[in-house]
């Protein structure tokens, strides 16, 4: 069994619902169980500002899928849910990112674990620390400390 943290983000077509839909699909993957899910967080877009605010969340799954197998499964969920690529760093219906996979470190053309930008993003670290207060990112250390050191904040209060 492997323990994997997945980041979820959406800023189109009722983002909160898109996140919940994706969590359901993740829980239905073969040999994969959802262990815990963070609250939903509102955030200002990182990237072009002429796009809607995001909803972000992080979940923990227990899985027998390999990193590559899980990546392909997550891409299929994104596609089935109706994601179409619009522009770089632009709006998205649903984005599913592998953040941490056990304490693995790996880089391929398709996949970098830990996620290369996660330590710079409060909309990733805050929900991560909510469900895993003591979590450490390989080479970088405590997610809680990394969060405290961040200069820029994207998080906003969600009004739903
Ligand atoms: N900005 C926020 N706030 N949340 C995201 O999940 C997110 N995802 C992205 C880009 C477009 C870079 N910006 C984001 O992929």
PDB file of C-alpha atoms and ligand atoms in Angstrom:
ATOM      1  CA  UNK A   1       0.000   0.000   0.000  1.00  0.00           C
ATOM      2  CA  UNK A   2       1.140   3.499  -0.821  1.00  0.00           C
ATOM      3  CA  UNK A   3       0.024   6.744   0.761  1.00  0.00           C
ATOM      4  CA  UNK A   4      -0.457   9.584  -1.711  1.00  0.00           C
ATOM      5  CA  UNK A   5      -1.502  13.207  -1.268  1.00  0.00           C
ATOM      6  CA  UNK A   6      -3.387  14.659  -4.231  1.00  0.00           C
ATOM      7  CA  UNK A   7      -4.080  18.369  -4.821  1.00  0.00           C
ATOM      8  CA  UNK A   8      -7.393  19.365  -6.392  1.00  0.00           C
ATOM      9  CA  UNK A   9      -8.229  22.705  -8.003  1.00  0.00           C
ATOM     10  CA  UNK A  10     -11.095  24.126 -10.062  1.00  0.00           C
ATOM     11  CA  UNK A  11     -12.335  27.542 -11.152  1.00  0.00           C
ATOM     12  CA  UNK A  12     -15.090  26.731 -13.640  1.00  0.00           C
ATOM     13  CA  UNK A  13     -18.683  25.413 -13.614  1.00  0.00           C
ATOM     14  CA  UNK A  14     -19.373  25.343  -9.863  1.00  0.00           C
ATOM     15  CA  UNK A  15     -15.825  24.617  -8.646  1.00  0.00           C
ATOM     16  CA  UNK A  16     -16.862  23.165  -5.267  1.00  0.00           C
ATOM     17  CA  UNK A  17     -19.032  20.584  -7.028  1.00  0.00           C
ATOM     18  CA  UNK A  18     -16.241  19.741  -9.473  1.00  0.00           C
ATOM     19  CA  UNK A  19     -13.942  18.996  -6.518  1.00  0.00           C
ATOM     20  CA  UNK A  20     -16.541  16.749  -4.850  1.00  0.00           C
ATOM     21  CA  UNK A  21     -17.179  14.923  -8.124  1.00  0.00           C
ATOM     22  CA  UNK A  22     -13.459  14.295  -8.573  1.00  0.00           C
ATOM     23  CA  UNK A  23     -13.105  13.035  -4.973  1.00  0.00           C
ATOM     24  CA  UNK A  24     -15.862  10.514  -5.689  1.00  0.00           C
ATOM     25  CA  UNK A  25     -14.104   9.351  -8.850  1.00  0.00           C
ATOM     26  CA  UNK A  26     -10.790   9.035  -7.003  1.00  0.00           C
ATOM     27  CA  UNK A  27     -12.455   6.882  -4.342  1.00  0.00           C
ATOM     28  CA  UNK A  28     -13.762   4.583  -7.097  1.00  0.00           C
ATOM     29  CA  UNK A  29     -10.351   3.930  -8.670  1.00  0.00           C
ATOM     30  CA  UNK A  30      -9.196   0.296  -8.504  1.00  0.00           C
ATOM     31  CA  UNK A  31      -7.248  -0.655  -5.371  1.00  0.00           C
ATOM     32  CA  UNK A  32      -7.570   2.887  -4.112  1.00  0.00           C
ATOM     33  CA  UNK A  33      -9.346   4.301  -1.074  1.00  0.00           C
ATOM     34  CA  UNK A  34      -9.862   7.851   0.028  1.00  0.00           C
ATOM     35  CA  UNK A  35      -8.476   8.164   3.573  1.00  0.00           C
ATOM     36  CA  UNK A  36      -9.128  11.840   4.284  1.00  0.00           C
ATOM     37  CA  UNK A  37     -10.111  15.079   2.606  1.00  0.00           C
ATOM     38  CA  UNK A  38      -9.393  18.677   3.585  1.00  0.00           C
ATOM     39  CA  UNK A  39     -11.925  21.489   3.686  1.00  0.00           C
ATOM     40  CA  UNK A  40     -12.517  23.457   0.512  1.00  0.00           C
ATOM     41  CA  UNK A  41     -10.400  26.626   0.277  1.00  0.00           C
ATOM     42  CA  UNK A  42     -11.029  29.680  -1.889  1.00  0.00           C
ATOM     43  CA  UNK A  43      -7.988  31.201  -3.613  1.00  0.00           C
ATOM     44  CA  UNK A  44      -7.053  34.017  -5.966  1.00  0.00           C
ATOM     45  CA  UNK A  45      -5.655  32.727  -9.258  1.00  0.00           C
ATOM     46  CA  UNK A  46      -1.937  32.227  -9.532  1.00  0.00           C
ATOM     47  CA  UNK A  47      -1.357  33.259 -13.155  1.00  0.00           C
ATOM     48  CA  UNK A  48      -3.542  35.512 -15.310  1.00  0.00           C
ATOM     49  CA  UNK A  49      -5.889  37.546 -13.109  1.00  0.00           C
ATOM     50  CA  UNK A  50      -8.724  37.734 -15.666  1.00  0.00           C
ATOM     51  CA  UNK A  51     -10.068  34.352 -14.569  1.00  0.00           C
ATOM     52  CA  UNK A  52     -12.383  33.280 -11.732  1.00  0.00           C
ATOM     53  CA  UNK A  53     -11.158  32.523  -8.210  1.00  0.00           C
ATOM     54  CA  UNK A  54     -10.259  28.895  -7.500  1.00  0.00           C
ATOM     55  CA  UNK A  55     -11.480  26.308  -5.061  1.00  0.00           C
ATOM     56  CA  UNK A  56      -8.654  24.086  -3.781  1.00  0.00           C
ATOM     57  CA  UNK A  57      -8.483  20.987  -1.634  1.00  0.00           C
ATOM     58  CA  UNK A  58      -6.096  18.153  -0.792  1.00  0.00           C
ATOM     59  CA  UNK A  59      -6.913  14.502  -0.162  1.00  0.00           C
ATOM     60  CA  UNK A  60      -4.970  11.496   1.091  1.00  0.00           C
ATOM     61  CA  UNK A  61      -5.458   8.151  -0.644  1.00  0.00           C
ATOM     62  CA  UNK A  62      -4.239   4.652   0.078  1.00  0.00           C
ATOM     63  CA  UNK A  63      -3.486   2.941  -3.227  1.00  0.00           C
ATOM     64  CA  UNK A  64      -1.781   0.028  -4.919  1.00  0.00           C
ATOM     65  CA  UNK A  65      -1.414   2.008  -8.150  1.00  0.00           C
ATOM     66  CA  UNK A  66       2.101   3.024  -9.219  1.00  0.00           C
ATOM     67  CA  UNK A  67       2.893   6.739  -9.625  1.00  0.00           C
ATOM     68  CA  UNK A  68       2.516   6.394 -13.414  1.00  0.00           C
ATOM     69  CA  UNK A  69      -0.662   4.309 -13.053  1.00  0.00           C
ATOM     70  CA  UNK A  70      -2.176   6.852 -10.700  1.00  0.00           C
ATOM     71  CA  UNK A  71      -1.163   9.750 -12.977  1.00  0.00           C
ATOM     72  CA  UNK A  72      -2.940   8.107 -15.916  1.00  0.00           C
ATOM     73  CA  UNK A  73      -6.027   7.414 -13.808  1.00  0.00           C
ATOM     74  CA  UNK A  74      -6.154  11.052 -12.627  1.00  0.00           C
ATOM     75  CA  UNK A  75      -5.774  12.329 -16.203  1.00  0.00           C
ATOM     76  CA  UNK A  76      -8.682  10.131 -17.239  1.00  0.00           C
ATOM     77  CA  UNK A  77     -10.843  11.545 -14.434  1.00  0.00           C
ATOM     78  CA  UNK A  78      -9.966  15.099 -15.572  1.00  0.00           C
ATOM     79  CA  UNK A  79     -10.859  14.223 -19.159  1.00  0.00           C
ATOM     80  CA  UNK A  80     -14.081  12.384 -18.293  1.00  0.00           C
ATOM     81  CA  UNK A  81     -15.178  15.281 -16.111  1.00  0.00           C
ATOM     82  CA  UNK A  82     -14.869  17.517 -19.169  1.00  0.00           C
ATOM     83  CA  UNK A  83     -11.567  19.295 -18.810  1.00  0.00           C
ATOM     84  CA  UNK A  84     -10.296  21.032 -21.935  1.00  0.00           C
ATOM     85  CA  UNK A  85      -7.037  22.929 -22.038  1.00  0.00           C
ATOM     86  CA  UNK A  86      -7.669  26.631 -22.629  1.00  0.00           C
ATOM     87  CA  UNK A  87      -4.401  28.466 -22.014  1.00  0.00           C
ATOM     88  CA  UNK A  88      -1.231  28.184 -19.974  1.00  0.00           C
ATOM     89  CA  UNK A  89      -1.913  28.919 -16.287  1.00  0.00           C
ATOM     90  CA  UNK A  90      -5.499  29.589 -17.242  1.00  0.00           C
ATOM     91  CA  UNK A  91      -8.910  28.526 -16.045  1.00  0.00           C
ATOM     92  CA  UNK A  92      -9.620  24.853 -15.533  1.00  0.00           C
ATOM     93  CA  UNK A  93     -12.609  22.675 -14.785  1.00  0.00           C
ATOM     94  CA  UNK A  94     -10.595  20.267 -12.673  1.00  0.00           C
ATOM     95  CA  UNK A  95      -6.912  19.847 -11.984  1.00  0.00           C
ATOM     96  CA  UNK A  96      -5.603  16.802 -10.122  1.00  0.00           C
ATOM     97  CA  UNK A  97      -1.940  16.806  -9.085  1.00  0.00           C
ATOM     98  CA  UNK A  98       0.054  14.128  -7.306  1.00  0.00           C
ATOM     99  CA  UNK A  99       1.808  16.060  -4.521  1.00  0.00           C
ATOM    100  CA  UNK A 100       3.512  13.369  -2.433  1.00  0.00           C
ATOM    101  CA  UNK A 101       3.793   9.594  -2.950  1.00  0.00           C
ATOM    102  CA  UNK A 102       5.055   7.891   0.222  1.00  0.00           C
ATOM    103  CA  UNK A 103       8.451   9.529   0.719  1.00  0.00           C
ATOM    104  CA  UNK A 104       9.404   8.972  -2.906  1.00  0.00           C
ATOM    105  CA  UNK A 105      11.444  11.378  -5.009  1.00  0.00           C
ATOM    106  CA  UNK A 106      11.292  10.875  -8.764  1.00  0.00           C
ATOM    107  CA  UNK A 107      11.374  12.829 -12.017  1.00  0.00           C
ATOM    108  CA  UNK A 108      10.231  11.659 -15.427  1.00  0.00           C
ATOM    109  CA  UNK A 109       9.132  13.687 -18.436  1.00  0.00           C
ATOM    110  CA  UNK A 110       5.551  13.488 -17.228  1.00  0.00           C
ATOM    111  CA  UNK A 111       5.778  13.490 -13.493  1.00  0.00           C
ATOM    112  CA  UNK A 112       7.842  15.056 -10.730  1.00  0.00           C
ATOM    113  CA  UNK A 113       7.361  13.863  -7.150  1.00  0.00           C
ATOM    114  CA  UNK A 114       7.182  15.772  -4.870  1.00  0.00           C
ATOM    115  CA  UNK A 115       5.234  18.259  -7.021  1.00  0.00           C
ATOM    116  CA  UNK A 116       7.804  20.894  -7.989  1.00  0.00           C
ATOM    117  CA  UNK A 117       5.751  23.966  -6.984  1.00  0.00           C
ATOM    118  CA  UNK A 118       3.822  22.689  -3.970  1.00  0.00           C
ATOM    119  CA  UNK A 119       6.091  24.305  -1.363  1.00  0.00           C
ATOM    120  CA  UNK A 120       5.456  27.746  -2.905  1.00  0.00           C
ATOM    121  CA  UNK A 121       1.652  27.599  -2.888  1.00  0.00           C
ATOM    122  CA  UNK A 122      -0.427  28.333   0.196  1.00  0.00           C
ATOM    123  CA  UNK A 123      -3.514  26.927  -1.557  1.00  0.00           C
ATOM    124  CA  UNK A 124      -1.703  23.557  -1.528  1.00  0.00           C
ATOM    125  CA  UNK A 125       0.156  23.728   1.800  1.00  0.00           C
ATOM    126  CA  UNK A 126      -2.773  24.982   3.900  1.00  0.00           C
ATOM    127  CA  UNK A 127      -5.167  22.111   3.038  1.00  0.00           C
ATOM    128  CA  UNK A 128      -2.243  19.659   3.219  1.00  0.00           C
ATOM    129  CA  UNK A 129      -1.324  20.752   6.740  1.00  0.00           C
ATOM    130  CA  UNK A 130      -5.007  20.603   7.746  1.00  0.00           C
ATOM    131  CA  UNK A 131      -5.124  16.835   7.104  1.00  0.00           C
ATOM    132  CA  UNK A 132      -1.441  16.087   7.857  1.00  0.00           C
ATOM    133  CA  UNK A 133      -0.121  18.562  10.442  1.00  0.00           C
ATOM    134  CA  UNK A 134       3.257  16.834  10.808  1.00  0.00           C
ATOM    135  CA  UNK A 135       3.869  16.104   7.112  1.00  0.00           C
ATOM    136  CA  UNK A 136       7.352  16.661   5.695  1.00  0.00           C
ATOM    137  CA  UNK A 137       8.254  17.222   2.080  1.00  0.00           C
ATOM    138  CA  UNK A 138      11.361  15.262   1.060  1.00  0.00           C
ATOM    139  CA  UNK A 139      14.434  17.558   1.023  1.00  0.00           C
ATOM    140  CA  UNK A 140      12.373  20.631   2.070  1.00  0.00           C
ATOM    141  CA  UNK A 141      11.048  19.671   5.487  1.00  0.00           C
ATOM    142  CA  UNK A 142       7.943  20.564   7.439  1.00  0.00           C
ATOM    143  CA  UNK A 143       4.995  21.702   5.292  1.00  0.00           C
ATOM    144  CA  UNK A 144       3.735  23.742   8.234  1.00  0.00           C
ATOM    145  CA  UNK A 145       7.038  25.647   8.435  1.00  0.00           C
ATOM    146  CA  UNK A 146       7.150  26.140   4.673  1.00  0.00           C
ATOM    147  CA  UNK A 147       3.624  27.555   4.828  1.00  0.00           C
ATOM    148  CA  UNK A 148       4.605  29.975   7.596  1.00  0.00           C
ATOM    149  CA  UNK A 149       7.557  31.215   5.517  1.00  0.00           C
ATOM    150  CA  UNK A 150       5.523  32.035   2.383  1.00  0.00           C
ATOM    151  CA  UNK A 151       5.492  35.711   1.474  1.00  0.00           C
ATOM    152  CA  UNK A 152       2.565  35.839  -0.929  1.00  0.00           C
ATOM    153  CA  UNK A 153      -0.883  34.628  -0.014  1.00  0.00           C
ATOM    154  CA  UNK A 154      -3.543  33.474  -2.457  1.00  0.00           C
ATOM    155  CA  UNK A 155      -6.075  32.140   0.032  1.00  0.00           C
ATOM    156  CA  UNK A 156      -9.403  33.952   0.461  1.00  0.00           C
ATOM    157  CA  UNK A 157     -12.551  33.189   2.407  1.00  0.00           C
ATOM    158  CA  UNK A 158     -14.935  31.003   0.477  1.00  0.00           C
ATOM    159  CA  UNK A 159     -18.432  32.410   0.297  1.00  0.00           C
ATOM    160  CA  UNK A 160     -20.783  29.588  -0.549  1.00  0.00           C
TER     161      UNK A 160
HETATM  162  N1  LIG B   1      -4.305  29.215  -8.854  1.00  0.00           N
HETATM  163  C1  LIG B   1      -4.963  28.831  -7.752  1.00  0.00           C
HETATM  164  N2  LIG B   1      -5.312  29.739  -6.854  1.00  0.00           N
HETATM  165  N3  LIG B   1      -5.294  27.516  -7.525  1.00  0.00           N
HETATM  166  C2  LIG B   1      -4.958  26.561  -8.411  1.00  0.00           C
HETATM  167  O1  LIG B   1      -5.267  25.373  -8.189  1.00  0.00           O
HETATM  168  C3  LIG B   1      -4.260  26.923  -9.578  1.00  0.00           C
HETATM  169  N4  LIG B   1      -3.881  26.001 -10.504  1.00  0.00           N
HETATM  170  C4  LIG B   1      -3.212  26.333 -11.593  1.00  0.00           C
HETATM  171  C5  LIG B   1      -2.863  27.765 -11.929  1.00  0.00           C
HETATM  172  C6  LIG B   1      -3.572  28.144 -13.215  1.00  0.00           C
HETATM  173  C7  LIG B   1      -1.353  27.890 -12.115  1.00  0.00           C
HETATM  174  N5  LIG B   1      -3.276  28.681 -10.885  1.00  0.00           N
HETATM  175  C8  LIG B   1      -3.943  28.289  -9.773  1.00  0.00           C
HETATM  176  O2  LIG B   1      -2.828  25.386 -12.438  1.00  0.00           O
END
